[in-house]
Amino acid sequence: MLKSPTYSSQFISRLAHYAHNLSGEQGRAVAAWSGKEIASFPTACANDIPPLVVKARAAQKEWISMSASRRALVFRRFATLAWRHRDKLIVLSQILSGASRIDALDETIEVGNAASAVANLSKRVMGKQRRPSILPIASSVHAENIPVGVVAFFTLGDFPISYASMDLLQPFAAGNAVIQYAPSQAVLGSYAMRELAIAAGMPKDLWQILPGNTIDTGVECLDLVDHVAYIGNTADGENIAKRASELFIGSSLFLSHKNVAVVAHDADIDNAVRCLARSVFIHGGASSNNIERIWVHRSIYRDFLKAFRRHIYNHVRIGKSFDHTATLGSTYSQFRFDRCRAHVQDALDLGAKVVTGAKARPDLGPWFYEPTVLTSVSRDALMWSEETYGPVTNVEPYDSLDEPCQDLTSSQYAHLLTMYTHSQDVIDALSSSSSAGLIAINDSFIYLWANKHSSISSNRDTGNGIRFGEEGLLQYTYPRSVNYQRFGNLEPCDSLPPKRYETLATLLLNFTFIRRLFGLM
């Protein structure tokens, strides 16, 4: 373990102790740079879950009894605390995920940014909203969004700080309690963020964290909750969606990805190279927004490859450091490392060529893999159709825009599309060919992703969930309409015979029609 001024074994021990009352088999967290254990703790078993759900439901009643303004204040305090303790959180992220400092900093910024956004959105989305009434004089109507109750949320270990809280803020902001199922490697990050949330004023039992080595225990207990959210691979997500459907509960799934960039003939090569180097290698390629394939117009293909390789050589520095010496850390687990290495070797066996990288770095640690760029990758290679989820991309030339458009149209894993061009025709053709919920033009995805007031949807095999924005909150609610009748029952009756009822109804409906015709309601 490299020495860090903000790393504390007592801090790690305190976080691990939160799991002391669970009764499952032992789980452990390791330092990703070395693979050595830093904490062990019991995981959850099926018997642990029912009493925790009961506690969560009781806390949820307390939570929704708070005014929207007061709940918003909790999120603002949470954002402030996350930023105040950023040094400790950055180091914790680096230890658990193997990230560079710049990537761990991004994680911490995302948490505060997301918390500030939901503080603003929750007051607007969760308040009562007036709706036009069919009889505007006689009655009034309002709509409201009711929290579903308890949300089971399965999170990943790649981002132990942001995944531990950023996506969970949406169900919390919608008024729900959350049962979080976290892999052992991410549990310490989750407990750290929960500490800050409680310090900010969130009811203690509203956020229950259950460590686990598999998702099986959580899936078995979905009948205890009202909604399920899952961040992970498509295969497991499909099983969770099937189980949720059987139980008639909603699901929000954020699944596998295979993101594509297109560099057109008129692109600014230097800008494209800088943005794509960030998009490909951010957080070791573990982001749901990292670019795994780049299409480049043949007229600039060679120039792009030379510039891309030179930029990687000069600016993408692999290593382990708590300062900014390294810009690329390691993958975070043996599984991720093995998958990355297998995808590259499979592509090479099928004729791919190495532009740079394609080597493990055991001299740095067990899960380090060099920033890798391949070209001439076969369509039969694993990395062509499956997500690699590592610091690897392939660059391919195209002559006609039909080639990348066909790739985009056929992809089941399109989450992000980035393009580098000033041609509106190119932008329109690529946008209409892709089902991606996130499109960045002449930029990396960073600034678009940072706008937490705009929603990002998942489609096809990338899932059905929505991140951020009003829609991100609304997926954890159900709508309810309330009508208030001012003048009693206006149905036909003894005091309102049918003929008089028809006259009155016609008068009121004509009045309503005229108001709508002129946009007055």
C-alpha positions as MATLAB code, in Angstrom:
seq = 'MLKSPTYSSQFISRLAHYAHNLSGEQGRAVAAWSGKEIASFPTACANDIPPLVVKARAAQKEWISMSASRRALVFRRFATLAWRHRDKLIVLSQILSGASRIDALDETIEVGNAASAVANLSKRVMGKQRRPSILPIASSVHAENIPVGVVAFFTLGDFPISYASMDLLQPFAAGNAVIQYAPSQAVLGSYAMRELAIAAGMPKDLWQILPGNTIDTGVECLDLVDHVAYIGNTADGENIAKRASELFIGSSLFLSHKNVAVVAHDADIDNAVRCLARSVFIHGGASSNNIERIWVHRSIYRDFLKAFRRHIYNHVRIGKSFDHTATLGSTYSQFRFDRCRAHVQDALDLGAKVVTGAKARPDLGPWFYEPTVLTSVSRDALMWSEETYGPVTNVEPYDSLDEPCQDLTSSQYAHLLTMYTHSQDVIDALSSSSSAGLIAINDSFIYLWANKHSSISSNRDTGNGIRFGEEGLLQYTYPRSVNYQRFGNLEPCDSLPPKRYETLATLLLNFTFIRRLFGLM';
ca = [
       0.000    0.000    0.000;
       1.407    3.381   -0.965;
       1.460    5.815    1.911;
      -1.242    8.476    1.801;
      -1.648   11.389    4.226;
      -5.429   10.857    4.278;
      -5.500    7.059    4.464;
      -6.400    5.675    7.867;
      -6.756    2.034    8.880;
      -9.045    3.197   11.692;
     -11.336    4.828    9.090;
     -11.480    1.568    7.102;
     -12.164   -0.458   10.265;
     -14.998    1.855   11.288;
     -16.676    1.511    7.910;
     -16.306   -2.289    7.927;
     -17.839   -2.472   11.419;
     -21.222   -1.311   10.096;
     -21.739   -4.835    8.738;
     -21.063   -6.539   12.081;
     -24.710   -7.548   12.701;
     -25.085   -9.491    9.434;
     -24.880  -13.273    9.407;
     -23.714  -14.321    5.938;
     -20.339  -15.654    4.852;
     -17.284  -13.423    5.060;
     -16.640  -10.846    2.398;
     -13.483   -8.852    1.903;
     -12.271   -5.646    0.317;
      -8.819   -5.387   -1.199;
      -6.518   -2.602   -2.336;
      -6.858   -2.792   -6.120;
      -3.268   -1.731   -6.774;
      -1.845   -4.640   -4.773;
      -4.669   -7.175   -4.419;
      -4.052   -7.288   -0.650;
      -6.937   -7.415    1.815;
      -7.703   -4.217    3.726;
     -10.934   -5.269    5.486;
     -13.206   -8.256    6.031;
     -16.815   -8.306    7.182;
     -19.889  -10.551    7.167;
     -22.135  -10.365    4.113;
     -25.938  -10.541    4.120;
     -27.991  -13.711    3.980;
     -31.700  -14.056    3.252;
     -32.623  -14.040    6.967;
     -31.012  -10.625    7.464;
     -33.196   -8.844    4.926;
     -36.829   -8.904    6.221;
     -36.138   -6.996    9.479;
     -34.079   -4.421    7.596;
     -36.912   -3.867    5.116;
     -39.273   -3.296    8.061;
     -36.884   -0.669    9.454;
     -36.603    0.951    6.041;
     -40.398    1.204    5.678;
     -40.692    2.867    9.072;
     -37.944    5.338    8.157;
     -39.603    6.038    4.808;
     -42.754    7.218    6.595;
     -40.624    9.646    8.589;
     -38.858   10.762    5.401;
     -42.013   11.587    3.440;
     -43.501   13.373    6.444;
     -40.712   15.947    6.026;
     -41.471   18.872    3.735;
     -39.925   18.933    0.270;
     -37.825   21.935    1.293;
     -36.456   20.116    4.313;
     -35.565   17.033    2.270;
     -33.880   19.281   -0.299;
     -31.790   20.772    2.499;
     -30.566   17.267    3.394;
     -29.247   16.806   -0.147;
     -27.548   20.208   -0.110;
     -25.849   19.391    3.181;
     -24.834   16.013    1.770;
     -23.218   17.718   -1.249;
     -21.369   20.096    1.068;
     -20.098   17.274    3.272;
     -18.971   15.203    0.292;
     -16.935   18.138   -0.992;
     -15.571   18.974    2.465;
     -14.301   15.400    2.883;
     -13.219   15.009   -0.755;
      -9.577   14.181   -0.001;
     -10.550   11.205    2.124;
     -13.153   10.066   -0.422;
     -10.705   10.427   -3.322;
      -8.158    8.225   -1.581;
     -10.822    5.676   -0.620;
     -11.935    5.478   -4.250;
      -8.339    4.990   -5.399;
      -7.729    2.224   -2.885;
     -10.898    0.318   -3.752;
     -11.068    0.839   -7.525;
      -7.442    1.352   -8.529;
      -8.303    4.679  -10.173;
      -5.952    7.561  -10.795;
      -6.436   10.660   -8.667;
      -8.013   12.645  -11.515;
     -10.610    9.909  -12.073;
     -11.323    9.577   -8.342;
     -11.743   13.359   -8.179;
     -14.337   13.127  -10.959;
     -16.216   10.580   -8.845;
     -16.376   12.916   -5.881;
     -17.454   15.862   -8.027;
     -20.239   13.725   -9.527;
     -21.664   12.975   -6.088;
     -21.908   16.627   -5.068;
     -23.226   17.620   -8.472;
     -25.938   14.944   -8.405;
     -26.972   15.827   -4.842;
     -27.323   19.517   -5.703;
     -29.409   18.678   -8.766;
     -31.866   16.393   -6.948;
     -32.251   19.018   -4.222;
     -33.617   21.388   -6.862;
     -35.589   18.789   -8.808;
     -37.276   17.098   -5.850;
     -39.136   20.224   -4.741;
     -40.580   20.679   -8.219;
     -41.299   17.059   -9.105;
     -42.680   15.922   -5.762;
     -44.968   18.906   -5.180;
     -48.633   19.130   -6.134;
     -49.198   20.334   -9.680;
     -52.423   21.914  -10.919;
     -54.103   20.344  -13.934;
     -56.938   21.681  -16.147;
     -60.355   20.583  -14.979;
     -63.112   19.535  -17.355;
     -65.389   21.747  -15.230;
     -63.096   24.600  -14.169;
     -65.707   26.464  -12.123;
     -67.181   23.478  -10.377;
     -64.015   21.522   -9.606;
     -60.236   21.655   -9.401;
     -57.696   18.933  -10.193;
     -54.124   18.436   -9.122;
     -51.563   15.716   -9.850;
     -48.964   14.371   -7.476;
     -46.195   11.795   -7.635;
     -46.256    9.206   -4.881;
     -43.076    7.321   -3.891;
     -43.294    3.591   -4.552;
     -41.990    2.723   -1.065;
     -38.832    0.602   -0.769;
     -36.413    0.287   -3.689;
     -33.918   -2.582   -3.941;
     -30.814   -1.187   -5.655;
     -27.991   -3.417   -6.944;
     -24.797   -1.416   -7.506;
     -21.345   -2.153   -8.971;
     -17.893   -1.995   -7.427;
     -16.079   -0.108  -10.190;
     -17.079    3.297   -8.821;
     -17.156    2.819   -5.031;
     -18.024    6.462   -4.315;
     -20.316    7.625   -7.126;
     -22.163    4.342   -7.754;
     -22.504    4.105   -3.980;
     -24.640    7.227   -3.914;
     -25.143    9.122   -7.203;
     -27.857    6.882   -8.667;
     -29.359    6.153   -5.248;
     -30.113    9.842   -4.763;
     -32.950    9.616   -7.305;
     -35.142    7.160   -5.336;
     -34.304    9.011   -2.119;
     -35.304   12.344   -3.679;
     -38.563   10.754   -4.830;
     -39.350    9.931   -1.182;
     -38.341    6.261   -1.054;
     -36.222    4.089    1.200;
     -33.396    2.072   -0.390;
     -32.043   -1.413    0.280;
     -28.645   -1.341   -1.430;
     -26.993   -4.602   -2.436;
     -23.309   -3.805   -2.890;
     -20.449   -6.130   -3.894;
     -17.847   -6.588   -1.174;
     -15.306   -4.426   -2.982;
     -17.690   -1.437   -2.960;
     -19.173   -1.782    0.521;
     -16.709    0.532    2.295;
     -17.474    3.316   -0.166;
     -21.208    2.807    0.342;
     -20.885    2.994    4.122;
     -18.787    6.153    3.818;
     -21.466    7.871    1.740;
     -24.231    6.669    4.073;
     -22.338    8.215    7.002;
     -22.383   11.567    5.246;
     -26.085   11.246    4.364;
     -27.006   10.567    7.993;
     -24.835   13.492    9.113;
     -26.734   15.634    6.599;
     -30.069   14.751    8.221;
     -31.295   11.607    6.451;
     -33.115    9.136    8.761;
     -30.615    6.451    9.788;
     -32.644    3.437    8.661;
     -33.749    4.923    5.328;
     -30.584    3.599    3.634;
     -29.794   -0.037    4.328;
     -26.579   -1.485    2.864;
     -26.207   -5.228    2.400;
     -22.776   -6.537    1.360;
     -22.790   -9.561   -0.903;
     -20.493  -11.694   -3.022;
     -23.323  -12.460   -5.482;
     -26.680  -10.875   -6.333;
     -28.590  -14.088   -5.623;
     -29.621  -13.210   -2.063;
     -31.105   -9.905   -3.142;
     -32.973  -11.448   -6.073;
     -34.512  -14.049   -3.761;
     -35.977  -11.277   -1.594;
     -37.449   -9.013   -4.273;
     -40.935   -9.915   -3.057;
     -40.240   -7.702   -0.015;
     -39.747   -4.483   -1.994;
     -41.748   -2.260   -4.341;
     -39.236   -1.526   -7.114;
     -35.842   -2.847   -8.209;
     -32.931   -1.005   -9.820;
     -29.812   -2.722  -11.121;
     -26.473   -1.530  -12.495;
     -24.546   -4.348  -14.160;
     -24.397   -6.717  -17.108;
     -27.300   -7.423  -19.425;
     -27.554  -11.151  -18.669;
     -28.134  -10.628  -14.930;
     -30.332   -7.624  -15.666;
     -32.653   -9.735  -17.821;
     -33.084  -12.228  -14.968;
     -33.878   -9.430  -12.515;
     -36.380   -7.883  -14.933;
     -38.098  -11.254  -15.365;
     -38.371  -11.729  -11.613;
     -39.687   -8.179  -11.141;
     -42.299   -8.754  -13.832;
     -43.483  -11.922  -12.079;
     -43.918   -9.896   -8.878;
     -45.639   -6.984  -10.691;
     -43.076   -4.469   -9.450;
     -41.252   -1.896  -11.537;
     -37.635   -2.164  -12.636;
     -34.947    0.343  -13.634;
     -32.035   -1.370  -15.362;
     -28.672    0.122  -16.355;
     -26.869   -2.585  -18.297;
     -24.035   -3.367  -20.705;
     -22.757   -0.851  -23.234;
     -20.662   -0.642  -26.394;
     -20.156    3.025  -27.128;
     -19.073    4.369  -30.502;
     -17.359    7.537  -31.720;
     -17.286    8.790  -35.305;
     -14.578   11.159  -36.563;
     -15.760   12.691  -39.851;
     -13.650   14.042  -42.711;
     -14.002   17.640  -41.503;
     -13.126   16.955  -37.873;
     -10.571   18.913  -35.878;
      -8.130   16.020  -35.357;
      -6.343   17.535  -32.347;
      -9.631   18.163  -30.537;
     -10.939   14.686  -31.382;
      -7.720   13.071  -30.127;
      -7.797   14.944  -26.800;
     -11.475   14.215  -26.166;
     -11.295   10.566  -27.200;
      -8.225    9.839  -25.102;
     -10.232   11.008  -22.105;
     -13.387    9.153  -23.169;
     -11.577    5.870  -23.848;
      -9.346    5.657  -20.783;
     -11.352    7.459  -18.089;
     -11.450    5.367  -14.931;
      -9.550    2.565  -16.656;
     -12.280    2.146  -19.275;
     -14.796    1.155  -16.593;
     -17.229    3.998  -17.192;
     -20.592    3.268  -18.798;
     -19.665    6.121  -21.140;
     -16.201    5.074  -22.266;
     -15.678    4.724  -26.024;
     -14.891    1.183  -27.162;
     -14.903    1.733  -30.945;
     -13.834    4.714  -33.063;
     -14.747    5.119  -36.737;
     -12.482    7.544  -38.642;
     -12.949    8.756  -42.213;
     -10.266    7.220  -44.407;
      -9.065   10.598  -45.652;
      -7.766   11.458  -42.159;
      -7.344    7.923  -40.781;
      -3.531    7.760  -40.821;
      -3.144   11.261  -39.417;
      -5.613   10.469  -36.648;
      -3.824    7.223  -35.676;
      -0.441    8.971  -35.509;
      -1.837   11.808  -33.404;
      -3.786    9.430  -31.140;
      -0.749    7.213  -30.487;
       1.456   10.272  -29.831;
      -1.090   11.747  -27.401;
      -1.380    8.468  -25.483;
       2.396    8.181  -25.269;
       2.775   11.746  -23.984;
      -0.286   12.176  -21.775;
      -1.751    8.821  -20.659;
       0.547    7.725  -17.851;
      -0.200    4.356  -16.281;
       0.778    3.904  -12.636;
      -0.237    4.056   -8.997;
      -0.007    7.321   -7.120;
      -2.122    9.399   -4.774;
      -1.041   12.539   -6.632;
      -1.397   13.359  -10.333;
       1.731   11.506  -11.460;
      -0.432    8.797  -13.053;
      -3.509    9.469  -15.172;
      -4.494    5.797  -15.644;
      -4.773    3.337  -12.785;
      -5.561   -0.364  -12.796;
      -8.697   -2.362  -13.406;
     -10.450   -3.029  -10.118;
     -10.719   -6.829  -10.001;
      -9.290  -10.065  -11.341;
     -12.479  -10.598  -13.344;
     -12.221   -7.242  -15.116;
      -8.516   -7.764  -15.799;
      -9.052  -11.260  -17.216;
     -11.880  -10.069  -19.462;
      -9.793   -7.201  -20.807;
      -6.802   -9.430  -21.541;
      -8.989  -12.156  -23.130;
     -10.707   -9.675  -25.464;
      -7.396   -8.277  -26.675;
      -5.835  -11.710  -27.197;
      -8.909  -12.942  -29.061;
      -8.786   -9.927  -31.387;
      -5.062  -10.436  -32.025;
      -5.605  -14.131  -32.790;
      -8.168  -13.079  -35.424;
      -5.770  -10.672  -37.133;
      -6.030   -7.369  -35.262;
      -3.032   -5.039  -35.284;
      -1.607   -3.199  -32.268;
      -1.323    0.568  -32.430;
      -0.180    0.817  -28.815;
      -0.361   -1.184  -25.584;
      -1.891   -4.688  -25.511;
       0.241   -5.734  -22.543;
      -0.343   -6.421  -18.865;
       1.880   -4.605  -16.357;
       2.518   -7.014  -13.458;
       5.466   -4.833  -12.429;
       2.922   -2.245  -11.267;
       0.333   -4.567   -9.732;
      -1.801   -7.648  -10.432;
      -4.548   -5.898  -12.455;
      -2.736   -3.205  -14.428;
      -3.205   -3.216  -18.212;
      -1.630   -0.752  -20.613;
      -3.765    1.751  -22.544;
      -4.509   -0.219  -25.683;
      -5.535    0.744  -29.206;
      -6.112   -1.913  -31.869;
      -7.111   -1.690  -35.506;
      -8.274   -4.143  -38.193;
     -10.403   -5.927  -35.585;
     -12.473   -8.783  -37.011;
     -16.259   -8.617  -36.788;
     -16.025  -12.089  -35.219;
     -13.839  -10.880  -32.349;
     -15.320  -10.740  -28.863;
     -14.447   -7.062  -28.491;
     -16.403   -6.150  -31.618;
     -19.803   -7.017  -30.169;
     -19.264   -7.393  -26.403;
     -18.264   -4.740  -23.892;
     -14.625   -5.002  -22.845;
     -14.908   -2.672  -19.859;
     -11.206   -1.880  -19.766;
      -8.633    0.595  -21.160;
      -9.057   -0.765  -24.698;
     -10.524    0.574  -27.939;
     -10.306   -0.185  -31.653;
     -10.033    2.367  -34.459;
     -11.457    1.519  -37.891;
     -11.506    3.488  -41.170;
     -14.672    4.156  -43.150;
     -15.256    5.393  -46.691;
     -19.004    5.898  -46.614;
     -21.070    7.089  -43.670;
     -23.214    4.014  -44.282;
     -20.617    1.879  -42.450;
     -20.755    3.566  -39.021;
     -24.498    4.173  -39.480;
     -25.058    0.452  -40.028;
     -22.950   -0.300  -36.962;
     -25.009    2.127  -34.886;
     -28.333    0.804  -36.204;
     -27.483   -2.823  -35.455;
     -25.933   -2.254  -32.023;
     -27.916   -3.453  -29.020;
     -25.507   -1.772  -26.585;
     -25.487    1.861  -27.754;
     -25.558    4.109  -24.685;
     -23.343    6.982  -25.837;
     -22.548    8.312  -29.311;
     -19.864   10.935  -29.788;
     -19.121   12.533  -33.141;
     -16.547   14.997  -34.388;
     -17.820   17.036  -37.327;
     -19.232   20.414  -38.298;
     -21.553   18.969  -40.954;
     -25.221   19.019  -40.014;
     -25.875   16.270  -42.556;
     -23.391   13.999  -40.777;
     -24.878   14.861  -37.383;
     -28.418   14.120  -38.584;
     -27.441   10.824  -40.246;
     -25.574    9.497  -37.208;
     -28.155   10.694  -34.679;
     -31.044    9.087  -36.565;
     -29.137    5.794  -36.827;
     -28.425    5.451  -33.120;
     -30.633    4.571  -30.157;
     -28.099    6.098  -27.744;
     -29.543    8.136  -24.886;
     -26.488   10.402  -24.792;
     -24.975   12.223  -27.800;
     -21.920   14.486  -27.597;
     -20.749   16.546  -30.588;
     -17.140   17.794  -30.831;
     -16.580   17.037  -27.157;
     -16.146   14.154  -24.757;
     -19.188   13.156  -22.741;
     -17.913   14.815  -19.544;
     -19.844   18.090  -19.649;
     -23.029   16.513  -20.937;
     -22.882   13.832  -18.222;
     -22.283   16.534  -15.624;
     -25.624   18.181  -16.424;
     -27.701   16.273  -13.886;
     -30.855   18.223  -14.775;
     -31.031   16.485  -18.176;
     -32.281   12.907  -18.363;
     -30.380   10.047  -20.004;
     -32.325    6.957  -21.019;
     -31.209    3.384  -21.538;
     -32.521    1.481  -24.560;
     -32.401   -1.994  -26.078;
     -29.896   -4.198  -24.228;
     -28.507   -1.232  -22.277;
     -31.602   -1.410  -20.058;
     -34.768    0.562  -19.408;
     -33.651    2.932  -16.655;
     -33.354    6.713  -16.689;
     -30.533    8.642  -15.095;
     -30.876   12.197  -13.825;
     -33.443   14.885  -14.526;
     -37.126   14.879  -13.600;
     -37.722   11.576  -15.380;
     -34.981    9.983  -13.263;
     -36.982   10.768  -10.138;
     -40.371    9.928  -11.627;
     -39.416    6.324  -12.405;
     -39.430    5.710   -8.635;
     -42.961    7.082   -8.194;
     -46.473    6.432   -9.393;
     -48.781    9.262  -10.514;
     -51.995   10.136   -8.700;
     -54.706   12.624   -9.680;
     -57.030   14.267   -7.170;
     -60.299   16.041   -8.069;
     -61.968   18.452   -5.633;
     -65.643   19.131   -6.353;
     -66.763   22.502   -5.060;
     -70.542   22.327   -5.636;
     -71.384   18.778   -4.718;
     -72.525   16.042   -7.074;
     -73.323   17.265  -10.582;
     -74.578   13.919  -11.856;
     -78.248   13.627  -12.970;
     -80.516   13.234   -9.906;
     -83.884   14.332   -8.545;
     -82.693   17.904   -7.997;
     -80.910   17.916  -11.367;
     -83.158   16.138  -13.893;
     -81.597   14.908  -17.157;
     -82.810   17.837  -19.283;
     -81.418   20.440  -16.899;
     -78.229   18.368  -16.522;
     -77.757   18.434  -20.321;
     -78.203   22.227  -20.415;
     -75.723   22.772  -17.580;
     -73.164   20.301  -18.959;
     -73.362   21.856  -22.437;
     -72.837   25.327  -21.010;
     -69.821   24.292  -18.941;
     -68.272   22.232  -21.729;
     -68.693   25.062  -24.229;
     -66.978   27.365  -21.762;
     -64.128   24.840  -21.374;
     -63.833   24.379  -25.151;
     -63.543   28.120  -25.755;
     -60.878   28.525  -23.043;
     -58.812   25.698  -24.536;
     -59.290   27.029  -28.071;
     -57.657   30.297  -27.069;
     -54.995   28.653  -24.929;
     -56.435   29.852  -21.635;
     -56.188   26.438  -19.967;
];
